mmCIF file of C-alpha atoms in Angstrom:
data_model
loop_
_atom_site.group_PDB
_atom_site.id
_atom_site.type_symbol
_atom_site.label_atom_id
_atom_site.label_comp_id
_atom_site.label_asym_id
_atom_site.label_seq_id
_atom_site.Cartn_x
_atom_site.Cartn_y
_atom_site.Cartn_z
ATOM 1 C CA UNK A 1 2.254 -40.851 17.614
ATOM 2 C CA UNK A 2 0.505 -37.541 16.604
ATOM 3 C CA UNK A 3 2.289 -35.168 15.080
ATOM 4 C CA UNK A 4 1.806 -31.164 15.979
ATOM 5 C CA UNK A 5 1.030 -29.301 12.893
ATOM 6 C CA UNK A 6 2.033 -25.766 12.592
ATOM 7 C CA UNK A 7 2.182 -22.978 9.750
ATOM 8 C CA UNK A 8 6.061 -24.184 9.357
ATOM 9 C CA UNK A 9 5.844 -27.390 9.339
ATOM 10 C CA UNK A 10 2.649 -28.750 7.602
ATOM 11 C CA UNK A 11 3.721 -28.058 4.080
ATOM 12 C CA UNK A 12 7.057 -30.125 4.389
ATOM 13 C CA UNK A 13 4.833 -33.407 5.321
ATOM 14 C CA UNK A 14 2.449 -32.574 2.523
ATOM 15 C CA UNK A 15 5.308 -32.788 0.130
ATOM 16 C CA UNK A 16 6.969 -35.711 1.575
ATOM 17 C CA UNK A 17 4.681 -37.986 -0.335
ATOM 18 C CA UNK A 18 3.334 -40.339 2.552
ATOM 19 C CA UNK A 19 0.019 -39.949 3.301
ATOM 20 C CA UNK A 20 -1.178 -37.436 5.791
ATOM 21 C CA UNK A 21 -4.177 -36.564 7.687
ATOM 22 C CA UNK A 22 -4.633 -33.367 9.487
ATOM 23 C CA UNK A 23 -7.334 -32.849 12.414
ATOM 24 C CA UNK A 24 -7.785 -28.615 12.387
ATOM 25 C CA UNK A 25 -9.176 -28.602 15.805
ATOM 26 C CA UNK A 26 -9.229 -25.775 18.953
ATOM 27 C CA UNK A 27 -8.820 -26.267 22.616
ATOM 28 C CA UNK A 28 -12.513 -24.672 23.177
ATOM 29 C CA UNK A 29 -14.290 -27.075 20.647
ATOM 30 C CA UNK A 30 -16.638 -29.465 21.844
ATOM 31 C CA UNK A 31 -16.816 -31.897 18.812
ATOM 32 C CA UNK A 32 -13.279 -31.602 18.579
ATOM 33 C CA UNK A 33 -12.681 -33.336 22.025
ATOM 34 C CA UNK A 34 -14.640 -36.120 21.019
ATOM 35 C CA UNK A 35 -12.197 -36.453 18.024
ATOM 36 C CA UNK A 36 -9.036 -35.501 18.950
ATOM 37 C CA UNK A 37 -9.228 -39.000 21.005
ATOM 38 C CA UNK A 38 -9.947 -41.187 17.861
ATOM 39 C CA UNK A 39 -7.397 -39.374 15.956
ATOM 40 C CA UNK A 40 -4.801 -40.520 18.651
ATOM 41 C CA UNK A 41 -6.093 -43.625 17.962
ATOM 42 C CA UNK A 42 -5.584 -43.700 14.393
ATOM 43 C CA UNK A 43 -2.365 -42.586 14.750
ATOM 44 C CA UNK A 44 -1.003 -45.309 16.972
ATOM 45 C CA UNK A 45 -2.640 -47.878 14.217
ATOM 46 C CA UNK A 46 -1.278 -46.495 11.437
ATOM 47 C CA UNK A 47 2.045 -45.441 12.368
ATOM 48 C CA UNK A 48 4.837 -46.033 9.737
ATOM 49 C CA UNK A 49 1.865 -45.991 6.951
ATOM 50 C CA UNK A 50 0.244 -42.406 7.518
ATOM 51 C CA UNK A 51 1.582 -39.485 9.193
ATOM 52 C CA UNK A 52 -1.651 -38.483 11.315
ATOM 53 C CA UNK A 53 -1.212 -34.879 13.417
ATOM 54 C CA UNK A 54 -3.323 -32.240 14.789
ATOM 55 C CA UNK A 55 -3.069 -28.357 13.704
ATOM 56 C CA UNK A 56 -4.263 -25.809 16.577
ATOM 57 C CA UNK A 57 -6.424 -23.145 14.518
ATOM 58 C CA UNK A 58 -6.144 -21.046 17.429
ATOM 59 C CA UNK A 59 -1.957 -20.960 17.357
ATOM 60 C CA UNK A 60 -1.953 -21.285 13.504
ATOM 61 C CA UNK A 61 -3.903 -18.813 11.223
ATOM 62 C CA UNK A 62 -2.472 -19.193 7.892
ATOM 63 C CA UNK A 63 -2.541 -23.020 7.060
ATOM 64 C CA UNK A 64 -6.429 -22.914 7.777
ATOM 65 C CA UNK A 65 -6.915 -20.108 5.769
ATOM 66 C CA UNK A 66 -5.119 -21.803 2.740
ATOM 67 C CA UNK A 67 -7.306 -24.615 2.817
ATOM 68 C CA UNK A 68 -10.620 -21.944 3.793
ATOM 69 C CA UNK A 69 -10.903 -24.088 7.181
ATOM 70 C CA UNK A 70 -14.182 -22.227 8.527
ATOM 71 C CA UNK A 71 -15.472 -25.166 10.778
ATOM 72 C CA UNK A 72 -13.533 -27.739 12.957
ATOM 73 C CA UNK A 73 -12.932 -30.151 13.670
ATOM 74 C CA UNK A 74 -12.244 -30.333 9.938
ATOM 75 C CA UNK A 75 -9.965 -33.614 8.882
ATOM 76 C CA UNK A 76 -8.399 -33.461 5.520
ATOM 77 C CA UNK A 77 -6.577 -35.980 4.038
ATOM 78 C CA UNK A 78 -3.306 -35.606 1.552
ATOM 79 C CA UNK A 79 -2.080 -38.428 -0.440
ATOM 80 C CA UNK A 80 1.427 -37.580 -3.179
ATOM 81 C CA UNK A 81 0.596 -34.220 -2.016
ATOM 82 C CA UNK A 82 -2.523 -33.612 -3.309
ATOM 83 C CA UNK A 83 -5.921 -32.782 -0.919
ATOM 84 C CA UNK A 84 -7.684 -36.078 -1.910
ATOM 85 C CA UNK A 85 -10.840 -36.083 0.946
ATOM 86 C CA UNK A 86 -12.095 -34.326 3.854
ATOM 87 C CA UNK A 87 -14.216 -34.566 6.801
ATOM 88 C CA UNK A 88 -15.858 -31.853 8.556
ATOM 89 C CA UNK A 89 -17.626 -32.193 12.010
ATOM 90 C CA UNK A 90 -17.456 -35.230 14.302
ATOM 91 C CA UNK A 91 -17.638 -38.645 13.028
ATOM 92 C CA UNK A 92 -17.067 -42.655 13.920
ATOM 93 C CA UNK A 93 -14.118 -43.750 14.020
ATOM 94 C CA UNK A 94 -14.774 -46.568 11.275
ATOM 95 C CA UNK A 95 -15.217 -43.593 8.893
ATOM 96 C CA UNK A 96 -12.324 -41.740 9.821
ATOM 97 C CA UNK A 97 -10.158 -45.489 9.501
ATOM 98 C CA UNK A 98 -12.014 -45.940 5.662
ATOM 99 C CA UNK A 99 -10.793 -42.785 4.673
ATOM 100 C CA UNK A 100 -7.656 -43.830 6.190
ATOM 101 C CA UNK A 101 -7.507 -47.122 3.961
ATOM 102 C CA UNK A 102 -8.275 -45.357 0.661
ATOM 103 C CA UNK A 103 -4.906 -43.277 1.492
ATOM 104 C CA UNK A 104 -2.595 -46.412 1.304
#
């Protein structure tokens, strides 16, 4: 299942110590429809290992400031709380899933 990311909520999955990935994406974005799909994907796969969600830039200002979000889709990836990777523009799916692996 993907999670919605907002401002409020983000930060308490960051901290909960279980891997995360975050897809900063926008209703408007081209590249982001063509990974908001494998995202979905990698959520149903991993479920239970890696709390996968999606963050609306367009709803939420301040988390993509924090992290100086400036293109999207931008995925970053959190593991014991810490940024550990990040992926900006479209990409395969078999990258996305290797980051994915190096999380767990």
């Amino acid at each position: 299942m993907v999670i919605e990311f907002t401002d409020e909520n983000l930060n308490e999955f960051i901290e909960s110590g279980k891997p995360v990935l975050v897809d900063f994406w926008a209703e408007w974005c081209g590249p982001c429809r063509m990974v908001g799909p494998i995202v979905e994907e990698l959520a149903e796969e991993y479920d239970g290992k890696v709390q996968v969600g999606k963050l609306n830039v367009d709803e939420n200002a301040e988390v993509p400031t924090k992290f100086g979000i400036r293109n999207i889709p931008t995925l970053l990836f959190f593991k014991d709380g810490q940024l550990v990777d990040k992926q900006v523009g479209a990409t395969s799916k078999s990258v996305l899933a290797e980051k994915i692996k190096s999380l767990i």
